[in-house]
mmCIF file of C-alpha atoms and ligand atoms in Angstrom:
data_model
loop_
_atom_site.group_PDB
_atom_site.id
_atom_site.type_symbol
_atom_site.label_atom_id
_atom_site.label_comp_id
_atom_site.label_asym_id
_atom_site.label_seq_id
_atom_site.Cartn_x
_atom_site.Cartn_y
_atom_site.Cartn_z
ATOM 1 C CA MET A 148 28.877 7.729 -1.285
ATOM 2 C CA ILE A 149 25.767 8.609 -3.268
ATOM 3 C CA GLY A 150 22.567 6.797 -1.957
ATOM 4 C CA VAL A 151 19.598 6.198 -4.375
ATOM 5 C CA PHE A 152 16.461 4.714 -3.275
ATOM 6 C CA ASP A 153 12.853 3.765 -4.454
ATOM 7 C CA SER A 154 10.097 1.342 -3.556
ATOM 8 C CA GLY A 155 11.557 -1.172 -5.853
ATOM 9 C CA LEU A 156 12.997 -1.359 -9.300
ATOM 10 C CA GLY A 157 11.723 1.959 -10.790
ATOM 11 C CA GLY A 158 14.575 3.976 -9.352
ATOM 12 C CA LEU A 159 17.014 1.871 -11.308
ATOM 13 C CA SER A 160 16.147 4.002 -14.307
ATOM 14 C CA VAL A 161 17.527 7.020 -12.266
ATOM 15 C CA LEU A 162 20.414 4.899 -10.938
ATOM 16 C CA ALA A 163 21.344 4.021 -14.550
ATOM 17 C CA ALA A 164 21.488 7.543 -15.551
ATOM 18 C CA ILE A 165 23.612 8.641 -12.783
ATOM 19 C CA ALA A 166 26.051 5.760 -13.194
ATOM 20 C CA ARG A 167 26.393 6.467 -16.981
ATOM 21 C CA ASP A 168 27.365 10.036 -16.169
ATOM 22 C CA LEU A 169 29.623 9.185 -13.129
ATOM 23 C CA PRO A 170 31.589 6.047 -14.077
ATOM 24 C CA ARG A 171 33.672 6.296 -10.862
ATOM 25 C CA ALA A 172 31.169 7.357 -8.258
ATOM 26 C CA ASP A 173 30.409 4.994 -5.458
ATOM 27 C CA LEU A 174 26.788 4.226 -5.350
ATOM 28 C CA VAL A 175 24.411 2.484 -3.184
ATOM 29 C CA TYR A 176 20.977 1.520 -4.390
ATOM 30 C CA LEU A 177 18.244 0.531 -1.859
ATOM 31 C CA ALA A 178 14.821 -1.089 -3.113
ATOM 32 C CA ASP A 179 12.152 -0.984 -0.464
ATOM 33 C CA THR A 180 10.833 -4.231 -1.867
ATOM 34 C CA ALA A 181 9.116 -5.296 1.490
ATOM 35 C CA HIS A 182 6.721 -2.425 0.923
ATOM 36 C CA VAL A 183 6.209 -2.006 -2.879
ATOM 37 C CA PRO A 184 4.184 -0.491 -4.199
ATOM 38 C CA TYR A 185 4.012 2.970 -2.385
ATOM 39 C CA GLY A 186 1.462 4.317 -4.890
ATOM 40 C CA ASN A 187 -1.556 2.813 -3.176
ATOM 41 C CA LYS A 188 -0.306 3.557 0.272
ATOM 42 C CA PRO A 189 -1.226 6.457 2.670
ATOM 43 C CA GLU A 190 1.109 9.453 2.621
ATOM 44 C CA GLU A 191 2.181 8.962 6.193
ATOM 45 C CA PHE A 192 3.080 5.470 5.702
ATOM 46 C CA ILE A 193 5.379 6.381 2.704
ATOM 47 C CA ARG A 194 6.883 9.270 4.850
ATOM 48 C CA GLY A 195 7.891 6.887 7.543
ATOM 49 C CA ARG A 196 9.604 4.741 4.984
ATOM 50 C CA VAL A 197 11.380 7.522 3.316
ATOM 51 C CA LEU A 198 12.715 8.811 6.659
ATOM 52 C CA ALA A 199 13.717 5.441 7.898
ATOM 53 C CA ILE A 200 15.549 4.620 4.521
ATOM 54 C CA GLY A 201 17.294 8.026 4.462
ATOM 55 C CA ARG A 202 18.547 7.499 8.091
ATOM 56 C CA HIS A 203 19.791 4.033 7.158
ATOM 57 C CA LEU A 204 21.652 5.170 4.113
ATOM 58 C CA VAL A 205 23.310 8.084 5.961
ATOM 59 C CA GLU A 206 24.072 6.153 9.094
ATOM 60 C CA THR A 207 24.971 2.756 7.890
ATOM 61 C CA GLN A 208 26.197 3.325 4.360
ATOM 62 C CA GLY A 209 27.993 6.695 4.861
ATOM 63 C CA CYS A 210 25.805 8.505 2.132
ATOM 64 C CA THR A 211 26.538 12.183 1.850
ATOM 65 C CA LEU A 212 24.032 12.621 -1.023
ATOM 66 C CA LEU A 213 20.541 11.119 -1.188
ATOM 67 C CA VAL A 214 18.540 10.697 -4.416
ATOM 68 C CA VAL A 215 14.878 9.842 -3.861
ATOM 69 C CA ALA A 216 14.432 8.018 -7.075
ATOM 70 C CA CYS A 217 10.690 7.876 -6.811
ATOM 71 C CA ASN A 218 8.080 10.588 -7.634
ATOM 72 C CA THR A 219 5.745 9.212 -4.913
ATOM 73 C CA ALA A 220 8.137 9.370 -2.139
ATOM 74 C CA THR A 221 9.334 12.698 -3.213
ATOM 75 C CA ALA A 222 5.826 14.092 -3.129
ATOM 76 C CA ALA A 223 5.216 12.579 0.133
ATOM 77 C CA ALA A 224 8.312 13.353 2.076
ATOM 78 C CA VAL A 225 11.323 15.078 0.436
ATOM 79 C CA ASN A 226 10.859 18.238 2.586
ATOM 80 C CA GLU A 227 11.025 16.253 5.746
ATOM 81 C CA LEU A 228 13.990 14.286 4.621
ATOM 82 C CA ARG A 229 15.877 17.489 3.956
ATOM 83 C CA LEU A 230 14.987 18.676 7.536
ATOM 84 C CA GLN A 231 16.032 15.282 8.941
ATOM 85 C CA HIS A 232 19.552 15.755 7.204
ATOM 86 C CA PRO A 233 20.447 19.425 7.071
ATOM 87 C CA GLY A 234 24.049 18.585 6.060
ATOM 88 C CA ILE A 235 23.145 16.236 3.319
ATOM 89 C CA ALA A 236 22.210 17.069 -0.214
ATOM 90 C CA VAL A 237 18.724 15.532 -1.217
ATOM 91 C CA VAL A 238 17.633 15.343 -4.780
ATOM 92 C CA GLY A 239 14.033 14.320 -5.372
ATOM 93 C CA VAL A 240 12.274 13.354 -8.706
ATOM 94 C CA GLU A 241 9.221 15.121 -9.906
ATOM 95 C CA PRO A 242 7.196 14.630 -13.029
ATOM 96 C CA GLY A 243 8.519 16.512 -15.946
ATOM 97 C CA VAL A 244 5.600 18.838 -16.191
ATOM 98 C CA LYS A 245 7.800 21.828 -16.884
ATOM 99 C CA PRO A 246 9.699 20.403 -20.069
ATOM 100 C CA ALA A 247 6.452 18.903 -21.289
ATOM 101 C CA ALA A 248 4.490 22.241 -21.042
ATOM 102 C CA ARG A 249 7.421 24.254 -22.650
ATOM 103 C CA SER A 250 7.550 21.933 -25.557
ATOM 104 C CA SER A 251 4.001 20.941 -26.267
ATOM 105 C CA ALA A 252 2.724 22.395 -29.552
ATOM 106 C CA SER A 253 -0.851 21.260 -28.972
ATOM 107 C CA ARG A 254 -0.910 22.827 -25.394
ATOM 108 C CA ARG A 255 -2.206 19.595 -24.110
ATOM 109 C CA ILE A 256 -0.107 17.332 -21.810
ATOM 110 C CA ALA A 257 -0.791 14.313 -19.618
ATOM 111 C CA VAL A 258 0.966 12.973 -16.526
ATOM 112 C CA LEU A 259 0.955 9.312 -15.922
ATOM 113 C CA ALA A 260 1.531 8.652 -12.201
ATOM 114 C CA THR A 261 0.760 6.557 -9.294
ATOM 115 C CA GLU A 262 -2.431 7.161 -7.369
ATOM 116 C CA ALA A 263 -0.456 8.831 -4.512
ATOM 117 C CA THR A 264 1.332 11.118 -6.894
ATOM 118 C CA ALA A 265 -1.783 11.815 -8.864
ATOM 119 C CA ARG A 266 -3.421 13.170 -5.735
ATOM 120 C CA SER A 267 -0.530 14.986 -4.183
ATOM 121 C CA GLU A 268 -0.423 18.570 -3.416
ATOM 122 C CA ARG A 269 3.067 18.743 -4.738
ATOM 123 C CA LEU A 270 1.920 17.727 -8.222
ATOM 124 C CA ALA A 271 -0.977 20.215 -8.134
ATOM 125 C CA ARG A 272 1.547 22.937 -7.271
ATOM 126 C CA LEU A 273 4.059 21.718 -10.063
ATOM 127 C CA ILE A 274 1.088 22.111 -12.551
ATOM 128 C CA ARG A 275 0.081 25.631 -11.272
ATOM 129 C CA GLU A 276 3.589 26.846 -11.358
ATOM 130 C CA HIS A 277 4.585 25.469 -14.821
ATOM 131 C CA ALA A 278 1.469 24.620 -16.871
ATOM 132 C CA ALA A 279 -1.330 26.953 -15.700
ATOM 133 C CA GLN A 280 -1.896 28.082 -19.221
ATOM 134 C CA ILE A 281 -2.152 24.729 -20.910
ATOM 135 C CA HIS A 282 -4.539 21.743 -20.410
ATOM 136 C CA VAL A 283 -2.972 18.908 -18.125
ATOM 137 C CA ASP A 284 -4.561 15.475 -17.702
ATOM 138 C CA VAL A 285 -3.538 13.727 -14.607
ATOM 139 C CA VAL A 286 -3.885 10.029 -15.168
ATOM 140 C CA PRO A 287 -3.505 7.638 -12.125
ATOM 141 C CA CYS A 288 -2.163 4.238 -13.425
ATOM 142 C CA PRO A 289 -2.870 1.677 -10.622
ATOM 143 C CA GLY A 290 -0.973 -1.602 -10.967
ATOM 144 C CA TRP A 291 1.699 -0.305 -13.555
ATOM 145 C CA ALA A 292 4.493 -0.294 -11.095
ATOM 146 C CA THR A 293 3.679 -3.654 -9.947
ATOM 147 C CA ARG A 294 3.813 -4.930 -13.493
ATOM 148 C CA VAL A 295 7.346 -3.549 -13.811
ATOM 149 C CA GLU A 296 8.089 -5.047 -10.405
ATOM 150 C CA THR A 297 7.099 -8.578 -11.379
ATOM 151 C CA LEU A 298 8.627 -8.079 -14.758
ATOM 152 C CA HIS A 299 5.375 -9.047 -16.511
ATOM 153 C CA LEU A 300 5.423 -6.321 -19.193
ATOM 154 C CA ASP A 301 4.281 -7.925 -22.352
ATOM 155 C CA GLY A 302 0.945 -9.619 -21.561
ATOM 156 C CA PRO A 303 -1.758 -9.088 -24.054
ATOM 157 C CA GLU A 304 -4.209 -7.668 -21.279
ATOM 158 C CA PHE A 305 -1.579 -5.233 -19.981
ATOM 159 C CA LEU A 306 -0.728 -3.982 -23.431
ATOM 160 C CA GLU A 307 -4.526 -3.465 -24.020
ATOM 161 C CA GLU A 308 -4.647 -1.582 -20.571
ATOM 162 C CA LEU A 309 -1.774 0.569 -21.844
ATOM 163 C CA ARG A 310 -3.528 1.257 -25.241
ATOM 164 C CA SER A 311 -6.776 2.119 -23.616
ATOM 165 C CA THR A 312 -5.087 4.662 -21.333
ATOM 166 C CA VAL A 313 -3.066 6.191 -24.000
ATOM 167 C CA ALA A 314 -5.619 6.185 -26.973
ATOM 168 C CA PRO A 315 -8.102 8.772 -25.500
ATOM 169 C CA LEU A 316 -5.298 11.141 -24.622
ATOM 170 C CA LEU A 317 -4.040 11.097 -28.303
ATOM 171 C CA ALA A 318 -7.594 11.417 -29.453
ATOM 172 C CA GLN A 319 -7.596 14.703 -27.313
ATOM 173 C CA GLN A 320 -4.487 15.850 -29.120
ATOM 174 C CA VAL A 321 -2.243 15.405 -26.103
ATOM 175 C CA ASP A 322 1.361 15.504 -27.484
ATOM 176 C CA ARG A 323 3.404 15.039 -24.432
ATOM 177 C CA LEU A 324 3.004 12.113 -21.937
ATOM 178 C CA VAL A 325 4.994 12.673 -18.825
ATOM 179 C CA LEU A 326 6.366 9.466 -17.118
ATOM 180 C CA GLY A 327 5.346 10.531 -13.458
ATOM 181 C CA CYS A 328 6.685 7.361 -11.994
ATOM 182 C CA THR A 329 10.297 6.057 -12.219
ATOM 183 C CA HIS A 330 8.864 2.504 -12.828
ATOM 184 C CA TYR A 331 7.270 3.693 -16.136
ATOM 185 C CA SER A 332 10.787 4.395 -17.612
ATOM 186 C CA PHE A 333 10.806 0.506 -18.152
ATOM 187 C CA LEU A 334 7.450 0.629 -19.980
ATOM 188 C CA VAL A 335 8.813 2.791 -22.764
ATOM 189 C CA PRO A 336 9.306 -0.133 -25.273
ATOM 190 C CA GLN A 337 5.581 -0.955 -24.740
ATOM 191 C CA LEU A 338 4.289 2.611 -24.849
ATOM 192 C CA LEU A 339 6.195 4.065 -27.753
ATOM 193 C CA PRO A 340 4.660 1.996 -30.504
ATOM 194 C CA LEU A 341 1.144 3.061 -29.124
ATOM 195 C CA LEU A 342 1.879 6.803 -29.774
ATOM 196 C CA ASP A 343 2.259 6.375 -33.541
ATOM 197 C CA GLY A 344 4.496 9.536 -33.606
ATOM 198 C CA ARG A 345 1.754 11.736 -32.347
ATOM 199 C CA ALA A 346 3.214 12.269 -28.843
ATOM 200 C CA GLU A 347 6.545 11.998 -26.985
ATOM 201 C CA LEU A 348 7.265 10.556 -23.615
ATOM 202 C CA VAL A 349 8.862 12.793 -21.132
ATOM 203 C CA ASP A 350 11.310 11.121 -18.637
ATOM 204 C CA VAL A 351 13.376 13.035 -16.087
ATOM 205 C CA ALA A 352 15.991 10.394 -15.230
ATOM 206 C CA ALA A 353 18.809 12.131 -17.180
ATOM 207 C CA ALA A 354 17.917 15.691 -15.816
ATOM 208 C CA VAL A 355 18.064 14.033 -12.275
ATOM 209 C CA ALA A 356 21.494 12.803 -12.794
ATOM 210 C CA ARG A 357 22.594 16.319 -14.314
ATOM 211 C CA GLN A 358 21.236 17.878 -10.994
ATOM 212 C CA VAL A 359 23.489 15.449 -8.999
ATOM 213 C CA LEU A 360 26.445 16.649 -11.002
ATOM 214 C CA ARG A 361 25.341 20.354 -10.513
ATOM 215 C CA LEU A 362 25.196 19.813 -6.666
ATOM 216 C CA ARG A 363 28.546 17.983 -6.384
ATOM 217 C CA GLY A 364 30.696 19.058 -9.216
ATOM 218 C CA HIS A 365 31.751 16.479 -11.533
ATOM 219 C CA ALA A 366 35.192 15.749 -9.959
ATOM 220 C CA ALA A 367 33.771 15.512 -6.465
ATOM 221 C CA ALA A 368 30.736 13.348 -7.617
ATOM 222 C CA ASP A 369 32.928 11.059 -9.729
ATOM 223 C CA ALA A 370 35.529 10.465 -7.135
ATOM 224 C CA GLY A 371 35.540 6.844 -5.972
ATOM 225 C CA SER A 372 36.124 3.314 -7.161
ATOM 226 C CA GLY A 373 32.874 2.917 -9.253
ATOM 227 C CA ARG A 374 31.388 0.452 -6.916
ATOM 228 C CA LEU A 375 27.779 -0.232 -6.693
ATOM 229 C CA THR A 376 26.139 -1.685 -3.644
ATOM 230 C CA LEU A 377 22.684 -3.232 -4.063
ATOM 231 C CA LEU A 378 20.363 -3.402 -1.072
ATOM 232 C CA ALA A 379 16.839 -4.486 -0.847
ATOM 233 C CA THR A 380 14.253 -4.804 2.198
ATOM 234 C CA ALA A 381 12.947 -8.161 0.856
ATOM 235 C CA ARG A 382 14.206 -10.699 -1.578
ATOM 236 C CA PRO A 383 17.440 -9.048 -2.615
ATOM 237 C CA GLU A 384 18.184 -11.866 -5.064
ATOM 238 C CA ARG A 385 15.100 -10.526 -7.225
ATOM 239 C CA LEU A 386 16.803 -7.053 -7.452
ATOM 240 C CA GLN A 387 20.064 -8.785 -8.602
ATOM 241 C CA ALA A 388 18.173 -10.771 -11.321
ATOM 242 C CA ALA A 389 16.028 -7.789 -12.399
ATOM 243 C CA LEU A 390 19.084 -5.908 -13.637
ATOM 244 C CA PRO A 391 19.600 -7.946 -16.827
ATOM 245 C CA ALA A 392 15.964 -8.427 -17.270
ATOM 246 C CA LEU A 393 15.680 -4.740 -17.542
ATOM 247 C CA GLY A 394 18.548 -4.301 -20.021
ATOM 248 C CA LEU A 395 20.976 -3.101 -17.290
ATOM 249 C CA SER A 396 23.412 -5.919 -17.473
ATOM 250 C CA TRP A 397 26.212 -3.288 -17.695
ATOM 251 C CA LEU A 398 25.043 -1.868 -14.294
ATOM 252 C CA ALA A 399 24.983 -5.276 -12.741
ATOM 253 C CA ARG A 400 28.787 -5.743 -13.714
ATOM 254 C CA ARG A 401 29.455 -2.576 -11.571
ATOM 255 C CA ALA A 402 27.836 -4.342 -8.551
ATOM 256 C CA HIS A 403 29.982 -5.100 -5.678
ATOM 257 C CA GLY A 404 29.076 -8.636 -4.717
ATOM 258 C CA ALA A 405 25.548 -9.931 -4.552
ATOM 259 C CA ALA A 406 22.590 -7.842 -3.440
ATOM 260 C CA GLN A 407 22.104 -7.778 0.319
ATOM 261 C CA GLN A 408 19.030 -7.658 2.575
ATOM 262 C CA ALA A 409 18.789 -4.318 4.340
ATOM 263 C CA ALA A 410 17.057 -4.247 7.830
ATOM 264 C CA VAL A 411 15.228 -0.944 7.582
HETATM 265 N N1 LIG B 148 8.712 4.363 -8.648
HETATM 266 C C1 LIG B 148 7.798 5.066 -7.777
HETATM 267 C C2 LIG B 148 7.473 6.417 -8.331
HETATM 268 O O1 LIG B 148 8.175 6.979 -9.207
HETATM 269 C C3 LIG B 148 6.730 4.432 -7.036
HETATM 270 C C4 LIG B 148 5.910 3.503 -7.599
HETATM 271 C C5 LIG B 148 5.195 2.682 -6.562
HETATM 272 O O2 LIG B 148 5.917 1.968 -5.659
HETATM 273 O O3 LIG B 148 3.984 2.675 -6.479
HETATM 274 O O4 LIG B 148 6.360 7.024 -8.019
#
């Protein structure tokens, strides 16, 4: 059983990439909707949630591989989660600084992220290690994850906020915008038209799915009945309803019964 979790809906972008690659894998997705968003919360709080959810997925769901489908949670607690479960493979999600730095022609990239990820030591280290020779703008985007969470993606004020975030970056010749929060994958339809072909979005969901395959081997990772269990710490019916709204009806069809409330 592979357990995938996030503060809310964002990790569904990672889950979708894994489910696409592994049609027969048994998957469980947990959305910590009682505590979303993580991005404006203290690191210690996020760490507590990550460890509690990890324990729940291993002990009550029988997960043998955990995917932290959240940049904010990975930055805050992926090391502690690994220490807590030495026998379990743990895959984290980090902003795609490395592929963006490698492919940028202008040598200017930007990372769009939650406030917590933007100020994290883990992101600072990622930039030192993979993008020390180029210019990197780290742009905190408060409220964007909540927009996705509430499925209010097309309001004119929000579109204007997206435009006024992206336009100055393009004016500075930034040619790679890293989606440093899994929720932002669901903003691609809104962001792409603003780029006018002058920059590319960098998303790591597919790379995370490949990492799951590398760790397990395709045969082992894909052995199962292709069942998806959906869990949420609050209002599971909203998680269920969000799947078709986010273009993931095919994933909803894989779900085994209705989303359930998880007591974590
Ligand atoms: N989806 C998460 C991330 O990748 C967290 C968003 C939030 O809860 O603030 O950072």
